[in-house]
mmCIF file with all atom_site columns, C-alpha atoms in Angstrom:
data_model
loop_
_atom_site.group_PDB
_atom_site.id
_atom_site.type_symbol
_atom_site.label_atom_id
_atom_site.label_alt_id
_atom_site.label_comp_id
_atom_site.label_asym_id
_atom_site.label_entity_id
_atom_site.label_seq_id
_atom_site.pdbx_PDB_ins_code
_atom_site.Cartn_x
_atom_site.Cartn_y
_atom_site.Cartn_z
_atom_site.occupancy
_atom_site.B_iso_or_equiv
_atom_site.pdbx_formal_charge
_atom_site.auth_seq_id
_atom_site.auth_comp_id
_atom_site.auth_asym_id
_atom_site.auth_atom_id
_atom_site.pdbx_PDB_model_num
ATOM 1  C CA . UNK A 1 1  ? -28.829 -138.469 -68.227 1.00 0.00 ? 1031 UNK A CA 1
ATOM 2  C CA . UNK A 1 2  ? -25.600 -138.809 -70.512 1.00 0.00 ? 1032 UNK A CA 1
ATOM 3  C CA . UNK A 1 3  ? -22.913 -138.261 -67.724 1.00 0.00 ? 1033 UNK A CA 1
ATOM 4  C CA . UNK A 1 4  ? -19.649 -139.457 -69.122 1.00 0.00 ? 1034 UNK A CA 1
ATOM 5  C CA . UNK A 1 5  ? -16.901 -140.853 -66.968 1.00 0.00 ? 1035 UNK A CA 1
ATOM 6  C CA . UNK A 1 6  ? -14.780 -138.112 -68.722 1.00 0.00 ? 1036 UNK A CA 1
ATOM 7  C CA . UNK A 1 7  ? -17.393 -135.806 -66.940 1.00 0.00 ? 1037 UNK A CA 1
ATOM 8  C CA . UNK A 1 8  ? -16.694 -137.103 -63.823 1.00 0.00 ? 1038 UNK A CA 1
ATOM 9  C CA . UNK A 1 9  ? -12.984 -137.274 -64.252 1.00 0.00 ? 1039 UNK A CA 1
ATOM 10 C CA . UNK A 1 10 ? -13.290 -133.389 -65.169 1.00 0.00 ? 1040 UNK A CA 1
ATOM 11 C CA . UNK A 1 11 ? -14.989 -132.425 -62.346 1.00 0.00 ? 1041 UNK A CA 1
ATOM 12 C CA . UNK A 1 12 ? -12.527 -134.251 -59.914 1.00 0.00 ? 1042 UNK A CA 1
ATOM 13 C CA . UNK A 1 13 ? -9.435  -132.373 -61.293 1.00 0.00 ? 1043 UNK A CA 1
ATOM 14 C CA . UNK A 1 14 ? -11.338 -128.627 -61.107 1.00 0.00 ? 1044 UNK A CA 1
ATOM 15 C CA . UNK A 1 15 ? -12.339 -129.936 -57.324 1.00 0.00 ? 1045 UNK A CA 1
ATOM 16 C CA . UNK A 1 16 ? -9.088  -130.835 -56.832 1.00 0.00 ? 1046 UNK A CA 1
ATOM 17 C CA . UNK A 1 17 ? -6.809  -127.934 -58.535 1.00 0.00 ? 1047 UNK A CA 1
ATOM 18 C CA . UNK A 1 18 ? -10.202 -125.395 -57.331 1.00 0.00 ? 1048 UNK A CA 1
ATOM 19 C CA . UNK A 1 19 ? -9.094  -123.612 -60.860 1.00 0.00 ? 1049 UNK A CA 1
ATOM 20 C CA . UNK A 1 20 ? -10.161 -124.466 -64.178 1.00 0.00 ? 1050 UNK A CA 1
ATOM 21 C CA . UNK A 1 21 ? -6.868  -122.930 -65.968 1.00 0.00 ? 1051 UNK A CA 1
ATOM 22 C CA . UNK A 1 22 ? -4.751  -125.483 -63.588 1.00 0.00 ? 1052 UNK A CA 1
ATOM 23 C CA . UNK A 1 23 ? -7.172  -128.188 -63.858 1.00 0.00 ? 1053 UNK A CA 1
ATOM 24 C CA . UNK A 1 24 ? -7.118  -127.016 -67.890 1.00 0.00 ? 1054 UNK A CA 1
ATOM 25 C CA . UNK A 1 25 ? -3.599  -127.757 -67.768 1.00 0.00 ? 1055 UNK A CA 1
ATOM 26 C CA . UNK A 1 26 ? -3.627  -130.693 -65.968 1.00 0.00 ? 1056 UNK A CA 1
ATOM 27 C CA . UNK A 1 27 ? -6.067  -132.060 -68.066 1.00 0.00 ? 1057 UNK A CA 1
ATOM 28 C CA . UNK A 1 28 ? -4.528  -131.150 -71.172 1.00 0.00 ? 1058 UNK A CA 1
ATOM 29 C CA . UNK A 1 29 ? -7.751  -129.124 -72.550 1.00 0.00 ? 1059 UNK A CA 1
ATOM 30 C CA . UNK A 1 30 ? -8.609  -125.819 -73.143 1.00 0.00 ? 1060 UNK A CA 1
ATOM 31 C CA . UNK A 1 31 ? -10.053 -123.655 -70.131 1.00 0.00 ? 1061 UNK A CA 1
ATOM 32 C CA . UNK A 1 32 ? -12.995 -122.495 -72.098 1.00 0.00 ? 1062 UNK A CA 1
ATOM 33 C CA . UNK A 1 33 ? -13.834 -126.531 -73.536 1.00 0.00 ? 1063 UNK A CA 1
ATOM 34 C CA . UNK A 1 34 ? -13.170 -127.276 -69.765 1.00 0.00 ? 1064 UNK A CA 1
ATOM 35 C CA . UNK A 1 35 ? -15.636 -124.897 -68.574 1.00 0.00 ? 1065 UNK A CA 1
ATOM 36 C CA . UNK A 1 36 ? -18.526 -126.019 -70.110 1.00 0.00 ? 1066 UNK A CA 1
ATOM 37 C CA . UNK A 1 37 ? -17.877 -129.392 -69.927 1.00 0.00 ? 1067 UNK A CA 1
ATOM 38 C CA . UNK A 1 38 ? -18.356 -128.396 -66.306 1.00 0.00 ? 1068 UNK A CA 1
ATOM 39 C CA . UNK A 1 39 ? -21.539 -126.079 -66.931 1.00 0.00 ? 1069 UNK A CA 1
ATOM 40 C CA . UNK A 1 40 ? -22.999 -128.741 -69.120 1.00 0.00 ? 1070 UNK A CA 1
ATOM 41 C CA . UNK A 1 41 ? -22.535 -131.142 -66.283 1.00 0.00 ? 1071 UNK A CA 1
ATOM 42 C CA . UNK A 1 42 ? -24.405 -128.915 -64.113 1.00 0.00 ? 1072 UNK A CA 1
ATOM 43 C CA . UNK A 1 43 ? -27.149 -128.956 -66.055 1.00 0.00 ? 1073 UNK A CA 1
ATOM 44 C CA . UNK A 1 44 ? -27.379 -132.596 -66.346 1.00 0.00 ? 1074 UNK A CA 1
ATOM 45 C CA . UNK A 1 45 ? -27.697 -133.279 -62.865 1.00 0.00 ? 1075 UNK A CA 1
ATOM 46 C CA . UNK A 1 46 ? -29.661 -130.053 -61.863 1.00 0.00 ? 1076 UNK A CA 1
ATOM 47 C CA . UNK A 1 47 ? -27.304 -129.007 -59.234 1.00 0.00 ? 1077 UNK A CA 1
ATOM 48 C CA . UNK A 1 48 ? -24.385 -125.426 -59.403 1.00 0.00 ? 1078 UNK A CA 1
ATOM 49 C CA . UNK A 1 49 ? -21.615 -127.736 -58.270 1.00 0.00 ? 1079 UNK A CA 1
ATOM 50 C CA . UNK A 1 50 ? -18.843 -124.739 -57.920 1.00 0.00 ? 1080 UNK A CA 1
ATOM 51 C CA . UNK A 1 51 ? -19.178 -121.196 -57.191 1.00 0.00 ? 1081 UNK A CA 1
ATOM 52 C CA . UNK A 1 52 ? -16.820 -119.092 -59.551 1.00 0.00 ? 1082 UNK A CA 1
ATOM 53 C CA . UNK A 1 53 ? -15.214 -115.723 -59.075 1.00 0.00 ? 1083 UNK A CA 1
ATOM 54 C CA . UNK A 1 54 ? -12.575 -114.049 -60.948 1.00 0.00 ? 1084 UNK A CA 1
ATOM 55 C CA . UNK A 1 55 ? -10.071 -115.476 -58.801 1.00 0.00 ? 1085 UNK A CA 1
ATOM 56 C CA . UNK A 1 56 ? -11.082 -118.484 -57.275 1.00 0.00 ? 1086 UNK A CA 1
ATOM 57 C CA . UNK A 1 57 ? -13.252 -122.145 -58.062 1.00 0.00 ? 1087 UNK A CA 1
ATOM 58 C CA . UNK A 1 58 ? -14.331 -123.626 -54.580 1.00 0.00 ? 1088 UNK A CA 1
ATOM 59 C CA . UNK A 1 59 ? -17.334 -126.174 -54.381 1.00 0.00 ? 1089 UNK A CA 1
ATOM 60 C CA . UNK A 1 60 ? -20.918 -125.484 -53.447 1.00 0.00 ? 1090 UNK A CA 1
ATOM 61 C CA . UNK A 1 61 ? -21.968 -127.874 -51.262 1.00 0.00 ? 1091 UNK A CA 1
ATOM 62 C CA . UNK A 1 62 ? -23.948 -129.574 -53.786 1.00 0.00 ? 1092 UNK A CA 1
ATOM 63 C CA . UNK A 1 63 ? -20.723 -129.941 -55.340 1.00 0.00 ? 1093 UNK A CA 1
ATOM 64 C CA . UNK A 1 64 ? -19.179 -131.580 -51.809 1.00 0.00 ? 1094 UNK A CA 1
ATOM 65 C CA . UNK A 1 65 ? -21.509 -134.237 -51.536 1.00 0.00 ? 1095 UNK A CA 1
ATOM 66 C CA . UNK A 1 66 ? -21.085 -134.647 -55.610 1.00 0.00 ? 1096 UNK A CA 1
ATOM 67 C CA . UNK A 1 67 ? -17.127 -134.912 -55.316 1.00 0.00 ? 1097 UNK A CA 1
ATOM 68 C CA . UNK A 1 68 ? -17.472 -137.177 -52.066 1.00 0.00 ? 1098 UNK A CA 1
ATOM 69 C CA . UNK A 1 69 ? -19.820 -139.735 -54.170 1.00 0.00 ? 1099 UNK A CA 1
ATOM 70 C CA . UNK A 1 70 ? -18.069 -139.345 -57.433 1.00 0.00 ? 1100 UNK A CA 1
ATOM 71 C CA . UNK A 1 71 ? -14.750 -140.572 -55.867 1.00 0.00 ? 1101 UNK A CA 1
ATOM 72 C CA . UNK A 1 72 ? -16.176 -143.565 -54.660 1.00 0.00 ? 1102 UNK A CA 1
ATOM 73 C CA . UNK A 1 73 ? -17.769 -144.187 -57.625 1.00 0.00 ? 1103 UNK A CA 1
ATOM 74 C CA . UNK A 1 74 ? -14.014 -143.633 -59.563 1.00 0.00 ? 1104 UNK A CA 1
ATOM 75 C CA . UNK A 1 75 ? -12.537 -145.605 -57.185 1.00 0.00 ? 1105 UNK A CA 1
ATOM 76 C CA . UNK A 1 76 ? -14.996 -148.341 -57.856 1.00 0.00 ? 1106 UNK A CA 1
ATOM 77 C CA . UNK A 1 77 ? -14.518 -148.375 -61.311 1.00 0.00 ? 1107 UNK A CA 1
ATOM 78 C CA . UNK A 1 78 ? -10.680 -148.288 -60.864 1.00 0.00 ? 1108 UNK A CA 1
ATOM 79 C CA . UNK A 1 79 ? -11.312 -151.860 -58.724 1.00 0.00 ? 1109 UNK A CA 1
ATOM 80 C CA . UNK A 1 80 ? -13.399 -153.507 -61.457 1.00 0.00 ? 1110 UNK A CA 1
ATOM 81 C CA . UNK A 1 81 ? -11.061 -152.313 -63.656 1.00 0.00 ? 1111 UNK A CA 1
#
């Protein structure tokens, strides 16, 4: 599949900020690299996880249950960590 934790970690901060130019930011990446890091991820796991418009990032809910699972999962690895 090749989903990085870096993926993951990307995905959480757009969730979170529901922008990619904050999450960008935030990140300290470029909005465009950001965005299809995001799109790429998409593909990977055959689900849209956000809907985009010109204003506003909110989560599908594909991208719900994604972000619910994904912090566990971040958490985990935190813990083992």
């Amino acid at each position: 599949m090749g989903v990085e934790t870096r993926d993951l970690h990307c995905f959480v901060v757009v969730a979170e900020e529901q922008s990619f130019s904050k999450a960008a930011i935030r990140l300290n990446v470029a909005q465009p690299a950001l965005s299809l890091r995001i799109k790429d991820l998409e593909q990977k796991i055959g689900a849209k996880l956000f809907e985009r418009t010109t204003r506003s990032v909110k989560l599908t809910n594909a991208g719900q249950v994604f972000y619910t699972e994904v912090k566990s999962i971040m958490l985990h690895l935190t813990q083992a960590i």
